[in-house]
Each structure stands twice: as C-alpha cells, then as structure tokens.
CSV table of C-alpha atoms and ligand atoms in Angstrom, one decimal:
chain,number,residue,atom,x,y,z
A,209,MET,CA,0.1,0.0,0.0
A,210,THR,CA,1.1,3.2,-1.0
A,211,GLN,CA,2.0,5.7,2.0
A,212,ILE,CA,-0.2,9.4,1.6
A,213,ILE,CA,1.8,12.8,3.5
A,214,SER,CA,-1.2,14.8,4.2
A,215,GLY,CA,0.2,17.9,4.7
A,216,LYS,CA,-3.1,18.5,6.1
A,217,GLU,CA,-2.3,16.1,9.2
A,218,ILE,CA,0.7,17.2,10.0
A,219,SER,CA,-0.1,20.5,9.8
A,220,GLU,CA,-2.4,20.4,12.5
A,221,GLU,CA,-0.1,18.0,14.2
A,222,ILE,CA,2.2,21.1,14.6
A,223,ARG,CA,0.0,23.9,14.7
A,224,ALA,CA,-1.3,22.1,18.2
A,225,GLU,CA,2.4,21.9,19.2
A,226,LEU,CA,2.9,25.7,18.5
A,227,LYS,CA,-0.3,26.6,20.4
A,228,GLU,CA,1.4,25.4,23.6
A,229,GLN,CA,4.5,27.3,22.5
A,230,VAL,CA,2.7,30.3,22.2
A,231,ALA,CA,0.8,29.4,25.6
A,232,THR,CA,3.9,29.0,27.7
A,233,LEU,CA,5.5,32.0,26.4
A,234,LYS,CA,2.7,33.8,27.6
A,235,ALA,CA,2.8,32.4,30.5
A,236,GLY,CA,6.5,32.5,31.0
A,237,THR,CA,7.6,36.0,29.8
A,238,GLY,CA,3.8,37.7,29.0
A,239,VAL,CA,5.4,38.1,25.5
A,240,VAL,CA,3.0,36.6,22.9
A,241,PRO,CA,4.4,36.4,19.4
A,242,GLY,CA,3.4,39.0,16.5
A,243,LEU,CA,3.3,38.7,12.9
A,244,ALA,CA,2.3,41.3,10.4
A,245,VAL,CA,0.9,41.0,7.7
A,246,VAL,CA,1.0,43.8,4.4
A,247,LEU,CA,-1.0,43.5,1.6
A,248,VAL,CA,-1.3,46.1,-1.4
A,249,GLY,CA,-3.6,46.2,-3.7
A,250,ALA,CA,-6.8,43.8,-3.9
A,251,ASP,CA,-5.7,40.9,-6.1
A,252,PRO,CA,-8.9,38.5,-4.8
A,253,ALA,CA,-5.8,35.6,-4.6
A,254,SER,CA,-3.4,37.6,-2.4
A,255,GLU,CA,-6.7,38.6,0.3
A,256,MET,CA,-7.7,35.1,0.2
A,257,TYR,CA,-4.1,33.9,1.6
A,258,VAL,CA,-3.8,37.2,3.4
A,259,GLY,CA,-7.3,36.1,5.2
A,260,MET,CA,-6.3,33.0,5.6
A,261,LYS,CA,-2.6,33.5,7.4
A,262,ASN,CA,-4.4,35.8,9.6
A,263,LYS,CA,-7.2,33.7,10.7
A,264,ALA,CA,-4.7,30.6,11.4
A,265,ALA,CA,-2.4,33.1,13.2
A,266,LYS,CA,-5.5,34.2,15.9
A,267,GLU,CA,-6.1,30.5,16.6
A,268,LEU,CA,-3.0,29.5,17.8
A,269,GLY,CA,-2.7,33.0,20.1
A,270,ILE,CA,-0.6,34.5,17.6
A,271,HIS,CA,-1.1,38.0,17.7
A,272,SER,CA,-1.8,39.4,14.0
A,273,ARG,CA,-2.0,42.7,12.5
A,274,GLN,CA,-2.9,43.3,8.6
A,275,ILE,CA,-2.2,46.4,6.9
A,276,SER,CA,-3.9,46.5,4.1
A,277,LEU,CA,-2.9,49.6,1.7
A,278,PRO,CA,-4.3,50.9,-2.2
A,279,ALA,CA,-2.8,49.8,-4.8
A,280,GLU,CA,-1.5,52.3,-5.5
A,281,THR,CA,1.0,53.3,-2.5
A,282,PRO,CA,4.1,55.0,-3.6
A,283,GLU,CA,7.1,52.9,-2.6
A,284,ASP,CA,8.4,55.3,-0.1
A,285,GLU,CA,5.0,55.0,1.7
A,286,LEU,CA,5.2,51.0,2.0
A,287,LEU,CA,9.5,51.0,3.0
A,288,GLY,CA,8.1,53.5,6.0
A,289,VAL,CA,5.2,51.4,6.5
A,290,ILE,CA,8.3,48.7,7.2
A,291,ASP,CA,10.3,50.5,9.3
A,292,GLY,CA,7.5,51.3,11.8
A,293,LEU,CA,7.4,47.2,11.8
A,294,ASN,CA,10.7,46.5,12.8
A,295,ALA,CA,11.1,49.2,15.1
A,296,ASP,CA,7.7,48.0,16.9
A,297,PRO,CA,8.7,45.7,19.8
A,298,ALA,CA,4.9,44.0,19.8
A,299,ILE,CA,5.8,42.5,15.5
A,300,HIS,CA,8.2,38.8,15.5
A,301,GLY,CA,7.5,38.2,12.2
A,302,ILE,CA,7.0,40.6,9.1
A,303,LEU,CA,5.5,39.3,5.6
A,304,VAL,CA,4.2,41.4,2.9
A,305,GLN,CA,2.8,39.5,0.2
A,306,LEU,CA,3.7,39.2,-3.2
A,307,PRO,CA,3.1,39.9,-5.7
A,308,LEU,CA,3.6,43.7,-5.1
A,309,PRO,CA,2.2,46.6,-8.1
A,310,GLY,CA,4.7,47.0,-10.9
A,311,HIS,CA,5.6,50.0,-9.5
A,312,ILE,CA,7.0,48.8,-6.4
A,313,ASP,CA,10.7,47.1,-6.5
A,314,GLU,CA,10.0,44.0,-5.1
A,315,ALA,CA,13.7,43.1,-3.8
A,316,LYS,CA,14.1,46.7,-2.1
A,317,VAL,CA,11.1,45.8,-0.2
A,318,ILE,CA,12.2,42.5,1.2
A,319,GLU,CA,15.9,44.0,1.8
A,320,ALA,CA,14.0,46.9,4.0
A,321,ILE,CA,12.8,44.1,6.4
A,322,ASP,CA,14.7,43.1,9.1
A,323,PRO,CA,16.3,40.0,8.6
A,324,MET,CA,15.1,38.9,12.6
A,325,LYS,CA,11.7,39.1,11.7
A,326,ASP,CA,11.7,38.3,7.8
A,327,VAL,CA,9.3,35.2,8.9
A,328,ASP,CA,9.2,34.1,4.8
A,329,GLY,CA,13.5,33.8,4.4
A,330,PHE,CA,13.3,36.1,1.2
A,331,HIS,CA,15.7,38.8,2.3
A,332,PRO,CA,19.0,38.7,1.5
A,333,VAL,CA,20.3,37.7,4.6
A,334,SER,CA,18.4,34.7,5.2
A,335,VAL,CA,19.0,33.1,2.0
A,336,GLY,CA,22.7,33.7,3.1
A,337,ARG,CA,22.8,32.9,6.3
A,338,LEU,CA,20.7,29.5,5.0
A,339,GLN,CA,23.4,28.3,2.9
A,340,THR,CA,26.5,29.0,5.3
A,341,GLY,CA,24.9,27.7,8.0
A,342,SER,CA,25.9,30.9,10.4
A,343,GLY,CA,23.6,32.7,12.4
A,344,GLU,CA,20.0,32.8,13.1
A,345,CYS,CA,17.3,33.0,10.0
A,346,PHE,CA,14.4,31.5,9.0
A,347,ALA,CA,13.9,29.8,5.9
A,348,PRO,CA,11.2,30.2,3.4
A,349,CYS,CA,7.9,28.5,4.4
A,350,THR,CA,6.9,26.0,1.3
A,351,PRO,CA,10.4,24.4,1.5
A,352,ALA,CA,10.8,24.1,5.3
A,353,GLY,CA,6.9,22.4,5.3
A,354,VAL,CA,8.0,19.8,3.1
A,355,ILE,CA,11.2,19.0,5.3
A,356,GLU,CA,8.8,18.5,8.3
A,357,MET,CA,6.3,16.6,5.6
A,358,LEU,CA,8.9,14.2,5.3
A,359,VAL,CA,11.1,13.4,8.1
A,360,ARG,CA,7.3,13.6,10.5
A,361,SER,CA,5.8,10.5,8.0
A,362,GLY,CA,9.0,8.8,9.1
A,363,HIS,CA,11.1,9.6,5.5
A,364,ASP,CA,14.2,11.2,7.1
A,365,PRO,CA,16.6,12.2,3.8
A,366,ALA,CA,19.4,11.7,5.7
A,367,GLY,CA,22.3,9.6,3.3
A,368,LYS,CA,19.1,9.7,0.4
A,369,HIS,CA,19.6,10.7,-2.7
A,370,ALA,CA,17.0,14.4,-3.1
A,371,VAL,CA,16.4,14.7,-6.7
A,372,VAL,CA,14.3,18.8,-6.6
A,373,VAL,CA,12.3,19.1,-10.0
A,374,GLY,CA,12.5,23.3,-9.9
A,375,ARG,CA,15.3,26.2,-9.1
A,376,SER,CA,13.3,29.4,-8.5
A,377,ASN,CA,14.2,31.2,-5.1
A,378,ILE,CA,11.2,30.3,-3.0
A,379,VAL,CA,11.2,26.5,-3.5
A,380,GLY,CA,13.5,25.2,-5.3
A,381,LYS,CA,16.7,26.8,-4.3
A,382,PRO,CA,16.2,27.0,-0.8
A,383,MET,CA,14.8,23.2,-0.8
A,384,ALA,CA,18.2,22.1,-2.3
A,385,ALA,CA,19.8,24.3,0.6
A,386,LEU,CA,17.8,22.5,3.2
A,387,LEU,CA,18.4,19.6,2.1
A,388,MET,CA,21.5,19.3,2.3
A,389,ARG,CA,22.3,21.3,5.2
A,390,LYS,CA,23.9,19.1,8.3
A,391,GLY,CA,21.4,17.7,11.1
A,392,ARG,CA,17.8,17.6,11.1
A,393,GLY,CA,16.0,16.7,8.0
A,394,GLY,CA,19.0,17.5,5.9
A,395,ASP,CA,22.0,15.8,4.8
A,396,ALA,CA,20.9,14.4,1.8
A,397,THR,CA,22.9,13.8,-1.4
A,398,VAL,CA,20.9,16.3,-3.3
A,399,THR,CA,20.8,17.2,-7.1
A,400,VAL,CA,18.3,19.9,-8.7
A,401,ALA,CA,16.9,19.7,-11.9
A,402,HIS,CA,14.7,21.9,-13.9
A,403,SER,CA,13.1,23.1,-17.7
A,404,ARG,CA,16.3,22.7,-19.3
A,405,THR,CA,17.3,19.5,-18.1
A,406,ALA,CA,18.6,17.1,-20.6
A,407,ASP,CA,16.5,13.5,-20.4
A,408,LEU,CA,15.1,14.5,-16.9
A,409,GLY,CA,13.1,11.2,-16.8
A,410,ALA,CA,16.6,9.6,-16.3
A,411,VAL,CA,17.2,12.0,-13.5
A,412,THR,CA,14.1,11.6,-11.5
A,413,ARG,CA,14.3,8.0,-11.8
A,414,SER,CA,17.7,8.5,-9.4
A,415,ALA,CA,15.4,9.8,-7.0
A,416,ASP,CA,15.1,8.3,-3.7
A,417,ILE,CA,13.3,11.2,-2.8
A,418,LEU,CA,11.3,13.3,-5.4
A,419,ILE,CA,10.5,17.0,-4.6
A,420,VAL,CA,8.4,18.9,-7.6
A,421,ALA,CA,7.9,22.1,-7.9
A,422,MET,CA,8.2,23.3,-11.6
A,423,GLY,CA,4.6,25.0,-11.2
A,424,ARG,CA,3.4,22.5,-14.5
A,425,PRO,CA,0.2,20.5,-14.4
A,426,GLU,CA,1.1,16.3,-14.2
A,427,MET,CA,4.3,17.2,-16.2
A,428,ILE,CA,5.8,13.7,-13.7
A,429,THR,CA,4.5,10.8,-15.1
A,430,GLY,CA,4.6,7.1,-13.9
A,431,ASP,CA,7.6,6.4,-16.4
A,432,MET,CA,9.9,9.0,-14.5
A,433,VAL,CA,9.3,7.5,-11.5
A,434,SER,CA,11.2,4.2,-9.9
A,435,GLU,CA,9.6,2.1,-7.5
A,436,GLY,CA,9.6,2.9,-4.3
A,437,THR,CA,10.4,6.3,-4.5
A,438,VAL,CA,9.7,9.1,-1.9
A,439,VAL,CA,7.3,11.5,-4.0
A,440,ILE,CA,6.2,15.3,-2.3
A,441,ASP,CA,4.2,17.5,-5.2
A,442,VAL,CA,4.7,20.9,-4.4
A,443,GLY,CA,3.0,21.7,-7.5
A,444,THR,CA,-0.9,23.5,-7.3
A,445,ASN,CA,-2.3,24.0,-11.0
A,446,ARG,CA,-5.8,25.2,-12.3
A,447,VAL,CA,-6.5,23.0,-15.2
A,448,ASP,CA,-10.1,23.2,-17.4
A,449,ASP,CA,-12.4,20.8,-16.6
A,450,PRO,CA,-16.0,20.7,-17.9
A,451,THR,CA,-16.9,17.7,-15.8
A,452,ARG,CA,-16.9,19.7,-12.5
A,453,GLU,CA,-19.3,22.7,-11.5
A,454,ARG,CA,-16.9,24.9,-10.9
A,455,GLY,CA,-15.3,24.4,-14.5
A,456,TYR,CA,-11.8,23.3,-13.2
A,457,ARG,CA,-10.0,21.5,-11.3
A,458,VAL,CA,-6.7,21.3,-9.1
A,459,CYS,CA,-4.3,19.4,-9.8
A,460,GLY,CA,0.0,19.3,-8.7
A,461,ASP,CA,2.8,18.3,-10.9
A,462,VAL,CA,2.8,15.3,-10.3
A,463,LEU,CA,0.1,12.6,-12.3
A,464,PHE,CA,-1.0,11.7,-9.1
A,465,ASP,CA,-2.4,8.1,-10.4
A,466,GLU,CA,0.0,7.0,-12.5
A,467,VAL,CA,2.7,8.0,-9.4
A,468,LYS,CA,1.3,6.7,-7.0
A,469,ASP,CA,1.0,3.1,-7.9
A,470,LYS,CA,4.9,2.6,-8.6
A,471,ALA,CA,6.0,5.5,-5.1
A,472,ALA,CA,6.5,4.2,-1.3
A,473,ALA,CA,5.4,7.5,-0.6
A,474,ILE,CA,3.6,10.7,-2.2
A,475,SER,CA,1.7,13.8,-0.9
A,476,PRO,CA,-1.8,14.6,-2.8
A,477,VAL,CA,-2.7,18.3,-4.0
A,478,PRO,CA,-5.0,19.2,-2.6
A,479,GLY,CA,-4.1,17.9,1.6
A,480,GLY,CA,-0.1,17.9,0.5
A,481,VAL,CA,2.4,21.0,0.9
A,482,GLY,CA,-0.1,23.6,0.3
A,483,PRO,CA,-1.3,23.8,4.5
A,484,MET,CA,2.6,23.9,5.8
A,485,THR,CA,3.2,26.8,4.2
A,486,ILE,CA,1.0,28.9,7.0
A,487,THR,CA,1.9,26.4,9.0
A,488,MET,CA,5.6,27.3,8.9
A,489,LEU,CA,5.2,30.7,8.2
A,490,LEU,CA,3.4,30.4,11.9
A,491,ALA,CA,6.1,28.3,13.2
A,492,ASN,CA,8.9,30.7,12.2
A,493,THR,CA,6.9,33.7,14.6
A,494,VAL,CA,6.6,31.6,16.9
A,495,ARG,CA,10.1,31.1,16.8
A,496,SER,CA,11.5,34.6,16.2
A,497,ALA,CA,9.3,35.3,19.5
A,498,GLU,CA,11.2,33.0,21.4
A,499,ILE,CA,14.4,34.6,20.2
A,500,ALA,CA,13.7,38.2,21.2
A,501,SER,CA,12.2,36.9,24.2
A,502,ASP,CA,15.5,35.2,25.2
A,503,ARG,CA,17.2,38.5,24.3
A,504,ALA,CA,15.1,40.4,26.0
A,505,GLY,CA,15.5,38.1,29.0
B,272,GUN,N1,2.4,35.1,-2.8
B,272,GUN,C1,2.4,33.8,-2.6
B,272,GUN,N2,2.9,33.2,-2.1
B,272,GUN,C2,3.8,33.5,-0.8
B,272,GUN,C3,4.3,33.6,0.8
B,272,GUN,O1,5.1,32.4,0.3
B,272,GUN,N3,5.3,35.0,0.8
B,272,GUN,C4,4.7,36.4,0.6
B,272,GUN,N4,4.9,36.8,1.0
B,272,GUN,N5,4.4,36.6,-0.8
B,272,GUN,C5,3.3,34.9,-1.6
C-alpha cells in the first residue's frame, strides 16, 4: 500500500505544538508572538491567502495585524510602513504579500525588512545564512514545510538521493539548501533539475526522494519514477475541467494516479504541501518571538 503523506494532518500536529509553545511563552514571559501581514492592492487570491494567514495565527493565540494598503501606494510609503514594523517590539514577524504592484521594487521592499523579523525567509541575509549555516535565520516556509512532511512521515532525507525539480528562489533553491545542510531534515545528496535538464526522466528515476516544484500540471508521469520513491508534489495548478461544476480542478505537478502505484509514499494535491506553508510561517513567527524574548531576558 502506498503511504499518503497528508500535509493537512501534519499541519494540524504542528499547529497543536505551536499553540502550546505560544501559551508557554506567554505564561513565562508575557510575550505574545506578533505577525504583521502587509497587503498592497486588492488581488483576490492574495486577499484570500492573507485572510487564511490571519485566521490561522489567531487560532494559535498569535497576535496578527493586517495592514491593507491601496494598489497605488507609493514605494516610499510602503518602506515607511516596514520601518515602523521593524521598530515595533510587539511585532516578531513581517510578511509582505507578493506579488506587489508593478511600480514597487520587490527586492527593495524585501531588503527593507529586518532579517530577524523576516519570517518569509526571502531577505538576502536569510538566504545567505541558510546557505552558510551561520547565524539565526528563517527558512522559506514552503520548503521548510516539505522537510517537516518528510521527517514526520518517517522519510528522513539523511543519506538519501533527493532530486528537486524546479529552481525558483521561493521553493527549488532553498529546498536544495535545506536538504543538503547538516542536521535534522538534511544530510541528503541533492540534485537540482529544471525545465532545461536533458533527459529529465533519467534524473527523476534516480531519486530516493523526489520533490517537484515546476508549476507544470501533471508533468511527472509514472514512467519518470522508480519503484519505492518518496514523492512530494509542491505544485498547485488549476486546469480546465468541464465535468466539474466550477469548470476547473486543482492538480499538482505530478500525475498522481500513475505515480502513486510506483511510489512508496506520495503527497496529494490538494491536502499536501499547501497547508504546510502557513503552518511554517506561524512556526517561524513563534521562534522569532522566542528569540526576541531570550534576548530581552
Ligand atoms: N505570495 C505567494 N506565496 C507567498 C509567500 O509564501 N510569501 C509571500 N510574502 N507572498 C507570497
């Protein structure tokens, strides 16, 4: 029987642990972890994500502040808002929802966030520290969630050949860094493949652990996976489906029905990596508050 790795269940397990950590921190130090989520403009998908982040934070007892700014907000004004949050001791995590409107330089905004409050893990200092293993940093939430799914489902990457398909800054690159770092959830031998890889199937068939984050619906087919592989599907794609009332269905980057028969374990879409991203954002925020309270104490 193929094991189904449920991000939904693992998420619930981690959120229950975080709820206890929040209560312990509050009882011991009076500190309540604070998360600020900044949304510029009214993109419906972004509004939905931001709403989910706020709700999840509140459920754990995390103080959540949503700052919604109009789409035409000048860059300077946004940078001023970030400066204010950097200086605010009640805020331990700052997340600026991406994408930002075209007139705003995303890199400049990300670099304005205090790296100690960069719970998205996108600041160049966070990226550098993840690579070097020096200093405190927060790992980007989606790949950090994949590591938790592997470890908690009994598939520790140590010593295994992990193949990452995709090289984005948000998933592929930090995923490889997390898998190859020393310690819990790391110590893997890592190959990164992407859209320009020659004979992708030969590479994916060599994986013990296959993590797919390409953003291409159902691209990994059964013939591209060896028997016994552990498969994590990071993709979330909408494809037209006239048989569904809403006219589309959501699928991953892996052709689930074919690959599940060969895989030892596989994460589904939806209900796989998706719920883990918000959970790891909350985990980073709680850790940031713990670090801040240790420093103050
Ligand atoms: N937009 C889509 N995903 C993310 C994310 O993980 N963080 C931020 N800041 N914006 C996003």
